[in-house]
Amino acid sequence: MTDVRVRFAPSPTGELHIGGARTTLFNWLFARKHGGKMILRIDDTDKQRSSPEFLKTIFTSLNWLGLDWDEGPEVGGEYGPYFQSERLEIYHSEAQRLIKEGKAYYCFCTPEELQAEKEERRLQGLPPRYSGKCRRLSPEERKEKMAGQSFVIRILAPEEGQTIVDDLIRGPVVFENDLFDDFIIMKSDGLPTYNFASVIDDAKMEITHVIRGEEHLSNTPRQQIIARQLGYSIPRYAHVPMILAPDHTKLSKRHGATSVHEYREMGILPEALINYLALLGWSPGEDREIMSMDELIDSFSLEKVSKNPAIYDLKKLIWLNGHYLRTMELETIVLRALPFFEKDDILSEKVASYQEKERNRIIEKVVDLVRDRVKTLQEVVEASDYFFRDDFAYNPKGVEKHFRHKNAAGILDEITKTLSQVEPFAAATIKEELEGLSRRLNVSLGQINLPVRLAVTGRTMGPDLLEIISFLGRDEVLARLKRAKQLLIQS
Ligand code: GLU
């Protein structure tokens, strides 16, 4: 294979959505697998809808996912500029070349004229198709119209035969040429159409494989027609299947989070999202699901991309995320979780004021205790609050059950006494003493442990109680038991 060059070409008119992220990932994996180059090109000719903020979130999302590019904005390259808005001169001169070669022409038809033509064809039972009437203007007529009328540039499209897109995923897809009229390549505002700019850039940037969403398949024959007229060689094409919602409709906002940014805010790990995106329409076979980036690079191939739509499944993403949360290096998880702790202001002032290393060591311990029970970074934080602060509310059902019976106050007093005396204040000795207490009072161990858990965490469930107690330390545990006792007295 010649040196692979692929590109991702987002328009900065919105956030990076899972569809775009998946397209980038497939391009990226393909480039890495074949030792090729990944190019980022920004399709920003639509000035009205493009914005620097969207561009920034696209960069941030790609960086967060770990999908880097070898050429493009911020890194440069020999084939720049990489913003279409800075390449207008190139599109203009290629359009002029086509005109000179008689492969494109100026069209002065007004929208009303085009509408009338369309209507006439409709009455004759014909599909809408531009008649090509401006193709036949004499040089004088053209000159005259140029002086006062706005115009577009149309390309001469073949009227007969077929255009075949030899798709790497779908095989040959045949389009009858009578589907295409002489379509517009330069608009009346002097800007290129998407198809025209895209073909020129793909050729000038020496793109070998165009890997993009299936929604572009219908553009591809037009792009091949343009490429032929321009005398370019045609890259290989691969159209990856659509991503549909679970109800098999087009995925949209109403189905929940769809942008990379939103997943990040939910507490999804980039490793999990990458793994999930890879499986949207691609499968390595053998039922393998959990795969690292290196494994993905190793086994990725366009032949294994499915022709059928991929069904988006949030539950699976969350499941994968839970897996990564349980198995990844604690250090990495803590770094990822920190912004969530900070956002919800969970860390006590004391912990927040520690040196970074000490602070992270403490958070690591907490994350290690709670991570088996949660699936997102947001849930890590929600499950951790009582490790850092004592202003939590008590679970009302728990209060009813463990603080409201007649022996509750007495048991809490006994527990307090035991825990204030136990030496050393460590899991093993605490366990022994609490077991001894349950025997002495002739109550079950649950009647001891459950009120303690409720008093020190506000909850009826959670990680190992002894771990929690040893983490908090004697003073904190006694203070919390006292607070619980006060609750009992007040009520
Ligand atoms: N800017 C186009 C888009 O965002 C690029 C399509 C293509 O890859 O050619 O859909």
Coordinates of C-alpha atoms and ligand atoms in Angstrom, one line a residue:
M1 CA 0.0 0.0 0.0
T2 CA 1.3 3.5 -0.8
D3 CA 1.8 5.6 2.3
V4 CA -1.6 6.0 3.9
R5 CA -2.9 9.5 4.3
V6 CA -6.3 9.9 5.9
R7 CA -8.2 12.9 7.1
F8 CA -10.9 13.9 9.5
A9 CA -12.7 17.1 8.2
P10 CA -15.1 18.5 10.8
S11 CA -17.1 21.6 10.3
P12 CA -16.8 23.8 13.4
T13 CA -20.6 24.3 13.5
G14 CA -21.2 22.2 16.7
E15 CA -19.7 20.0 19.3
L16 CA -17.9 16.8 18.4
H17 CA -20.6 14.2 18.4
I18 CA -20.1 10.5 18.8
G19 CA -20.6 10.0 15.1
G20 CA -17.7 12.4 14.3
A21 CA -15.6 10.9 17.1
R22 CA -16.1 7.4 15.8
T23 CA -15.2 8.6 12.2
T24 CA -12.0 10.2 13.6
L25 CA -11.2 7.0 15.6
F26 CA -11.6 4.8 12.5
N27 CA -9.4 7.1 10.5
W28 CA -6.9 7.3 13.3
L29 CA -6.7 3.5 13.8
F30 CA -6.4 3.0 10.1
A31 CA -3.5 5.5 9.9
R32 CA -1.7 4.1 13.0
K33 CA -2.2 0.5 11.8
H34 CA -0.6 1.2 8.4
G35 CA 2.1 3.6 9.7
G36 CA 0.3 6.4 7.8
K37 CA -0.6 10.0 8.5
M38 CA -3.7 11.4 10.1
I39 CA -4.7 14.9 8.8
L40 CA -7.1 17.2 10.5
R41 CA -8.7 19.6 8.1
I42 CA -11.3 22.2 9.2
D43 CA -14.2 22.6 6.8
D44 CA -15.1 26.2 7.8
T45 CA -16.3 27.8 4.6
D46 CA -19.7 28.4 6.2
K47 CA -18.7 31.4 8.1
Q48 CA -22.2 32.0 9.5
R49 CA -22.4 28.7 11.2
S50 CA -18.7 28.2 12.2
S51 CA -17.4 29.5 15.4
P52 CA -14.1 29.6 17.2
E53 CA -15.8 28.2 20.3
F54 CA -16.9 25.1 18.5
L55 CA -13.5 24.7 17.0
K56 CA -12.0 24.8 20.5
T57 CA -14.4 22.2 21.8
I58 CA -13.6 19.9 18.9
F59 CA -9.9 20.2 19.6
T60 CA -10.5 19.7 23.4
S61 CA -12.6 16.6 22.8
L62 CA -10.1 15.1 20.3
N63 CA -7.2 15.7 22.8
W64 CA -9.2 14.3 25.6
L65 CA -9.8 11.1 23.6
G66 CA -6.2 10.9 22.8
L67 CA -6.8 11.2 19.0
D68 CA -3.9 13.3 17.8
W69 CA -3.1 14.4 14.2
D70 CA 0.1 14.5 12.3
E71 CA -0.8 17.4 10.2
G72 CA -3.3 20.2 10.7
P73 CA -4.1 23.1 12.9
E74 CA -1.7 23.6 15.8
V75 CA 0.8 21.1 14.4
G76 CA 1.2 22.4 10.8
G77 CA 2.4 20.3 7.9
E78 CA 3.5 20.6 4.3
Y79 CA 0.1 20.5 2.8
G80 CA -1.5 23.5 4.5
P81 CA -3.2 25.7 5.1
Y82 CA -5.5 23.2 6.8
F83 CA -8.5 25.6 7.2
Q84 CA -10.7 25.7 4.1
S85 CA -11.4 29.4 4.8
E86 CA -7.7 30.0 4.1
R87 CA -7.7 28.0 0.8
L88 CA -10.3 30.0 -1.1
E89 CA -7.7 31.0 -3.7
I90 CA -7.1 27.4 -4.6
Y91 CA -10.7 26.6 -5.1
H92 CA -11.1 29.7 -7.2
S93 CA -8.2 28.9 -9.4
E94 CA -9.3 25.3 -9.9
A95 CA -12.8 26.5 -10.9
Q96 CA -11.2 28.9 -13.4
R97 CA -9.1 26.1 -14.8
L98 CA -12.2 24.0 -15.4
I99 CA -13.9 26.9 -17.1
K100 CA -10.9 27.4 -19.4
E101 CA -10.9 23.7 -20.2
G102 CA -14.6 23.8 -21.0
K103 CA -15.5 21.5 -18.1
A104 CA -17.4 24.1 -16.1
Y105 CA -19.5 27.1 -16.9
Y106 CA -21.1 30.2 -15.4
C107 CA -24.8 29.9 -14.8
F108 CA -26.9 33.0 -14.4
C109 CA -30.3 31.3 -13.8
T110 CA -32.4 32.9 -11.1
P111 CA -34.1 30.8 -8.4
E112 CA -37.4 31.6 -10.1
E113 CA -36.2 30.4 -13.5
L114 CA -34.8 27.2 -11.9
Q115 CA -38.1 26.7 -10.1
A116 CA -40.1 27.1 -13.3
E117 CA -37.8 24.5 -15.1
K118 CA -38.3 22.1 -12.2
E119 CA -42.1 22.5 -12.3
E120 CA -42.1 21.9 -16.1
R121 CA -40.2 18.7 -15.7
R122 CA -42.4 17.6 -12.9
L123 CA -45.5 18.0 -15.1
Q124 CA -43.8 15.8 -17.6
G125 CA -43.1 13.3 -15.0
L126 CA -39.4 13.8 -15.0
P127 CA -37.1 14.1 -12.0
P128 CA -35.7 17.6 -11.3
R129 CA -32.7 18.3 -13.3
Y130 CA -31.0 21.5 -14.5
S131 CA -31.4 21.8 -18.2
G132 CA -27.9 23.1 -18.7
K133 CA -29.2 26.1 -20.6
C134 CA -26.4 28.5 -19.5
R135 CA -23.9 26.1 -21.0
R136 CA -25.2 27.2 -24.4
L137 CA -24.8 30.9 -23.9
S138 CA -22.7 32.7 -26.5
P139 CA -19.5 34.6 -25.3
E140 CA -21.3 37.9 -25.8
E141 CA -24.4 36.9 -23.9
R142 CA -22.2 35.7 -21.1
K143 CA -20.2 38.9 -21.0
E144 CA -23.3 40.9 -20.9
K145 CA -24.8 38.9 -18.0
M146 CA -21.5 38.9 -16.1
A147 CA -21.7 42.7 -15.9
G148 CA -24.9 42.9 -14.0
Q149 CA -26.1 39.5 -12.7
S150 CA -25.0 37.2 -10.0
F151 CA -23.8 33.8 -11.0
V152 CA -22.7 30.4 -9.9
I153 CA -20.3 28.0 -11.5
R154 CA -21.6 24.6 -12.6
I155 CA -19.6 21.6 -13.6
L156 CA -20.3 19.5 -16.7
A157 CA -21.5 16.2 -15.5
P158 CA -21.8 13.1 -17.7
E159 CA -25.4 12.5 -18.9
E160 CA -25.1 8.8 -19.6
G161 CA -23.4 5.8 -18.1
Q162 CA -22.7 5.1 -14.5
T163 CA -20.5 6.4 -11.7
I164 CA -19.3 3.5 -9.6
V165 CA -18.1 4.1 -6.0
D166 CA -15.9 1.2 -5.2
D167 CA -16.5 1.4 -1.5
L168 CA -14.1 -0.6 0.8
I169 CA -16.9 -1.5 3.1
R170 CA -19.8 -1.9 0.8
G171 CA -18.2 -3.0 -2.4
P172 CA -19.2 -1.3 -5.7
V173 CA -22.1 1.1 -5.4
V174 CA -23.5 2.0 -8.7
F175 CA -25.1 5.4 -9.5
E176 CA -26.8 6.1 -12.8
N177 CA -25.3 9.3 -14.3
D178 CA -28.7 10.6 -15.4
L179 CA -29.3 11.3 -11.7
F180 CA -26.8 14.1 -11.8
D181 CA -27.3 17.4 -13.6
D182 CA -24.6 20.0 -14.0
F183 CA -24.3 20.7 -10.4
I184 CA -22.9 23.8 -8.7
I185 CA -19.3 23.9 -7.6
M186 CA -18.9 27.6 -6.8
K187 CA -21.8 29.4 -5.2
S188 CA -23.0 33.0 -6.0
D189 CA -21.2 34.3 -2.9
G190 CA -17.9 33.1 -4.4
L191 CA -17.5 30.2 -2.0
P192 CA -17.0 26.6 -3.1
T193 CA -19.6 24.0 -2.4
Y194 CA -18.7 21.3 0.1
N195 CA -18.2 18.7 -2.7
F196 CA -15.9 20.9 -4.7
A197 CA -13.7 22.1 -1.8
S198 CA -13.5 18.6 -0.3
V199 CA -12.3 17.0 -3.6
I200 CA -9.7 19.6 -4.1
D201 CA -8.4 19.3 -0.6
D202 CA -8.4 15.6 -0.6
A203 CA -6.4 15.6 -3.8
K204 CA -4.0 18.4 -2.9
M205 CA -3.4 16.9 0.5
E206 CA -2.8 13.5 -1.2
I207 CA -5.4 11.7 0.8
T208 CA -5.3 8.0 0.0
H209 CA -8.4 6.9 1.9
V210 CA -11.6 8.9 2.6
I211 CA -13.2 7.2 5.6
R212 CA -16.4 9.0 6.6
G213 CA -20.0 8.5 7.6
E214 CA -22.5 6.8 5.4
E215 CA -24.5 10.0 5.1
H216 CA -21.9 11.2 2.6
L217 CA -22.2 8.2 0.3
S218 CA -24.6 10.1 -1.9
N219 CA -22.0 12.9 -2.3
T220 CA -19.3 10.5 -3.4
P221 CA -20.3 10.0 -7.0
R222 CA -20.4 13.8 -7.4
Q223 CA -17.0 14.1 -5.9
Q224 CA -15.7 11.4 -8.3
I225 CA -17.2 13.4 -11.2
I226 CA -15.4 16.5 -10.0
A227 CA -12.2 14.7 -9.5
R228 CA -12.3 13.3 -13.0
Q229 CA -13.0 16.7 -14.5
L230 CA -10.1 18.1 -12.6
G231 CA -7.8 15.3 -13.7
Y232 CA -7.2 14.0 -10.2
S233 CA -6.8 10.4 -9.2
I234 CA -9.6 9.1 -7.1
P235 CA -8.9 8.1 -3.5
R236 CA -10.3 4.9 -2.0
Y237 CA -13.6 5.5 -0.2
A238 CA -15.0 3.8 2.9
H239 CA -18.4 4.8 4.3
V240 CA -18.9 3.7 7.8
P241 CA -22.5 2.8 8.9
M242 CA -24.9 5.2 10.6
I243 CA -25.3 5.2 14.3
L244 CA -28.9 4.8 15.3
A245 CA -30.7 5.2 18.6
P246 CA -32.1 2.1 20.3
D247 CA -35.5 2.7 18.7
H248 CA -33.7 2.6 15.3
T249 CA -34.4 6.2 14.6
K250 CA -31.7 8.8 13.9
L251 CA -29.7 9.5 17.0
S252 CA -30.5 13.0 18.3
K253 CA -30.6 15.1 21.5
R254 CA -33.8 13.5 22.7
H255 CA -31.9 10.3 23.1
G256 CA -29.7 11.9 25.8
A257 CA -26.0 12.7 25.6
T258 CA -24.5 12.5 22.2
S259 CA -21.5 14.8 22.3
V260 CA -18.1 13.8 23.6
H261 CA -18.1 16.8 25.9
E262 CA -21.4 15.6 27.5
Y263 CA -19.9 12.1 28.1
R264 CA -16.9 13.7 29.7
E265 CA -19.1 15.7 32.0
M266 CA -21.0 12.5 32.9
G267 CA -17.8 11.0 34.2
I268 CA -17.1 8.6 31.3
L269 CA -13.4 7.8 30.9
P270 CA -11.8 8.5 27.5
E271 CA -10.5 4.9 27.5
A272 CA -14.0 3.5 27.9
L273 CA -15.4 5.9 25.2
I274 CA -12.7 4.9 22.7
N275 CA -13.4 1.3 23.4
Y276 CA -17.1 1.8 23.0
L277 CA -16.8 3.9 19.8
A278 CA -14.6 1.3 18.2
L279 CA -17.3 -1.3 18.6
L280 CA -19.9 1.0 17.0
G281 CA -20.0 -0.7 13.6
W282 CA -16.8 -2.6 13.9
S283 CA -15.9 -5.8 15.6
P284 CA -12.7 -7.7 15.9
G285 CA -14.5 -11.0 15.9
E286 CA -14.3 -13.7 18.6
D287 CA -16.7 -11.7 20.8
R288 CA -13.8 -9.6 22.1
E289 CA -15.1 -6.4 23.7
I290 CA -12.6 -5.0 26.1
M291 CA -9.7 -3.6 24.1
S292 CA -6.9 -1.2 24.8
M293 CA -5.9 1.3 22.2
D294 CA -2.9 -0.8 21.2
E295 CA -5.1 -3.8 20.7
L296 CA -7.5 -1.8 18.6
I297 CA -4.7 -0.6 16.4
D298 CA -3.5 -4.1 16.1
S299 CA -6.8 -5.6 15.0
F300 CA -8.5 -2.8 13.2
S301 CA -9.4 -3.3 9.6
L302 CA -12.0 -1.7 7.3
E303 CA -13.1 -5.1 6.1
K304 CA -14.5 -5.8 9.5
V305 CA -16.6 -2.7 9.6
S306 CA -20.2 -3.6 9.3
K307 CA -22.5 -2.5 6.5
N308 CA -25.5 -2.4 8.9
P309 CA -26.3 0.6 11.1
A310 CA -24.7 0.5 14.6
I311 CA -27.2 0.8 17.5
Y312 CA -26.2 3.1 20.2
D313 CA -26.4 1.6 23.6
L314 CA -25.7 3.8 26.6
K315 CA -25.9 0.9 29.0
K316 CA -23.0 -0.8 27.2
L317 CA -20.9 2.4 27.4
I318 CA -21.6 2.7 31.2
W319 CA -20.8 -1.0 31.6
L320 CA -17.5 -0.6 29.8
N321 CA -16.8 2.5 31.9
G322 CA -17.4 0.5 35.1
H323 CA -14.9 -2.0 33.9
Y324 CA -12.3 0.6 33.2
L325 CA -13.0 2.3 36.6
R326 CA -12.4 -1.0 38.4
T327 CA -9.3 -2.0 36.5
M328 CA -7.3 1.1 35.6
E329 CA -4.3 2.4 37.5
L330 CA -5.6 4.2 40.6
E331 CA -3.3 7.1 39.9
T332 CA -4.9 7.7 36.5
I333 CA -8.4 7.5 37.9
V334 CA -7.6 10.0 40.6
L335 CA -6.3 12.5 38.0
R336 CA -9.5 12.0 36.0
A337 CA -11.7 12.2 39.1
L338 CA -10.1 15.3 40.6
P339 CA -12.1 17.8 38.5
F340 CA -15.3 16.1 39.6
F341 CA -14.3 16.3 43.3
E342 CA -13.5 20.0 42.8
K343 CA -16.7 20.8 40.8
D344 CA -18.9 19.4 43.6
D345 CA -16.7 20.8 46.3
I346 CA -16.4 17.5 48.0
L347 CA -12.9 17.6 49.4
S348 CA -12.7 18.9 52.9
E349 CA -10.7 22.1 53.3
K350 CA -8.1 20.1 55.1
V351 CA -7.6 17.6 52.3
A352 CA -7.8 20.2 49.6
S353 CA -5.0 22.2 51.3
Y354 CA -2.6 19.2 51.3
Q355 CA 0.3 19.0 48.9
E356 CA -0.7 17.5 45.7
K357 CA 1.0 14.2 46.3
E358 CA -0.5 13.7 49.8
R359 CA -3.9 14.9 48.6
N360 CA -3.9 12.4 45.7
R361 CA -2.7 9.6 48.0
I362 CA -5.8 10.2 50.2
I363 CA -8.2 10.4 47.2
E364 CA -6.6 7.2 45.8
K365 CA -7.5 5.4 49.0
V366 CA -11.1 6.5 48.8
V367 CA -11.5 5.8 45.1
D368 CA -10.1 2.3 45.7
L369 CA -12.8 1.7 48.4
V370 CA -15.7 2.9 46.3
R371 CA -14.8 2.0 42.8
D372 CA -16.3 -1.5 42.8
R373 CA -19.7 -0.1 43.4
V374 CA -19.9 2.7 40.8
K375 CA -19.8 3.2 37.1
T376 CA -18.9 6.8 36.4
L377 CA -16.5 9.4 37.8
Q378 CA -19.5 11.4 38.9
E379 CA -20.7 8.4 40.9
V380 CA -17.2 8.0 42.4
V381 CA -17.6 11.5 43.8
E382 CA -21.2 10.9 45.0
A383 CA -20.1 7.7 46.7
S384 CA -17.2 9.4 48.4
D385 CA -18.6 12.5 50.1
Y386 CA -18.6 11.2 53.7
F387 CA -14.9 10.4 53.5
F388 CA -14.2 14.1 53.3
R389 CA -17.1 15.8 55.1
D390 CA -19.5 15.3 57.9
D391 CA -22.4 17.4 56.8
F392 CA -24.2 14.6 55.1
A393 CA -27.9 13.7 55.6
Y394 CA -28.9 10.4 57.1
N395 CA -30.8 7.9 55.0
P396 CA -34.3 8.2 56.5
K397 CA -35.2 4.5 56.2
G398 CA -32.0 3.7 58.0
V399 CA -32.7 6.2 60.7
E400 CA -36.1 4.6 61.2
K401 CA -34.6 1.2 61.5
H402 CA -31.4 1.7 63.4
F403 CA -31.8 4.9 65.4
R404 CA -35.5 4.7 66.4
H405 CA -35.8 1.5 68.5
K406 CA -35.7 1.6 72.3
N407 CA -32.1 0.3 72.7
A408 CA -30.6 2.5 70.0
A409 CA -29.2 5.2 72.3
G410 CA -27.8 2.6 74.7
I411 CA -26.1 0.7 71.9
L412 CA -24.6 3.9 70.4
D413 CA -23.2 4.7 73.9
E414 CA -21.6 1.3 74.1
I415 CA -20.2 1.5 70.7
T416 CA -18.8 5.0 71.5
K417 CA -17.1 3.7 74.6
T418 CA -15.6 0.7 72.8
L419 CA -14.3 2.8 70.0
S420 CA -12.8 5.4 72.3
Q421 CA -10.8 2.7 74.1
V422 CA -9.8 0.3 71.4
E423 CA -6.0 0.1 70.9
P424 CA -4.6 0.4 68.3
F425 CA -7.4 2.1 66.3
A426 CA -7.0 -0.4 63.3
A427 CA -9.3 -2.6 61.4
A428 CA -8.3 -5.9 63.1
T429 CA -8.6 -4.7 66.6
I430 CA -11.8 -2.7 65.9
K431 CA -13.3 -5.8 64.4
E432 CA -12.4 -7.9 67.5
E433 CA -13.8 -5.3 69.9
L434 CA -17.1 -4.8 68.0
E435 CA -17.6 -8.6 67.9
G436 CA -16.9 -8.7 71.6
L437 CA -19.4 -6.0 72.2
S438 CA -22.1 -7.8 70.2
R439 CA -21.5 -10.9 72.4
R440 CA -21.6 -8.9 75.6
L441 CA -24.8 -7.1 74.7
N442 CA -26.2 -10.2 73.3
V443 CA -27.2 -8.6 70.0
S444 CA -26.3 -9.5 66.5
L445 CA -23.2 -8.0 64.9
G446 CA -25.6 -6.3 62.4
Q447 CA -27.2 -4.4 65.3
I448 CA -23.8 -3.0 66.0
N449 CA -22.4 -2.4 62.6
L450 CA -25.5 -1.0 60.9
P451 CA -25.9 1.9 63.3
V452 CA -22.2 2.6 63.2
R453 CA -22.4 2.7 59.4
L454 CA -25.3 5.0 59.4
A455 CA -23.7 7.3 62.0
V456 CA -20.4 7.6 60.2
T457 CA -21.6 7.6 56.6
G458 CA -25.3 8.6 56.6
R459 CA -25.9 5.5 54.5
T460 CA -27.0 1.9 55.0
M461 CA -24.7 0.5 52.4
G462 CA -21.2 1.1 51.2
P463 CA -17.7 -0.3 51.2
D464 CA -16.2 -2.3 54.0
L465 CA -17.1 -0.6 57.3
L466 CA -13.8 -1.3 59.0
E467 CA -12.0 0.3 56.1
I468 CA -14.1 3.4 56.4
I469 CA -13.6 3.6 60.1
S470 CA -9.8 3.2 59.9
F471 CA -9.7 5.8 57.1
L472 CA -11.6 8.4 59.1
G473 CA -9.6 7.8 62.3
R474 CA -10.8 7.7 65.9
D475 CA -11.6 11.4 66.5
E476 CA -13.7 11.7 63.4
V477 CA -15.6 8.5 64.1
L478 CA -16.3 9.5 67.7
A479 CA -17.5 13.0 66.6
R480 CA -19.8 11.4 64.1
L481 CA -21.2 9.0 66.7
K482 CA -21.8 12.0 69.0
R483 CA -23.7 13.8 66.2
A484 CA -25.9 10.7 65.6
K485 CA -26.6 10.4 69.3
Q486 CA -27.7 14.1 69.3
L487 CA -30.1 13.3 66.5
L488 CA -31.6 10.6 68.7
I489 CA -31.9 12.9 71.7
Q490 CA -33.6 15.7 69.6
S491 CA -36.2 13.4 68.1
Ligands
GLU1 N1 -17.2 18.7 6.8 C1 -17.8 17.5 6.4 C2 -18.7 17.0 7.6 O1 -18.4 17.4 8.7 C3 -16.8 16.5 6.0 C4 -17.3 15.3 5.3 C5 -16.2 14.5 4.7 O2 -15.5 13.8 5.5 O3 -16.0 14.6 3.5 O4 -19.6 16.2 7.4

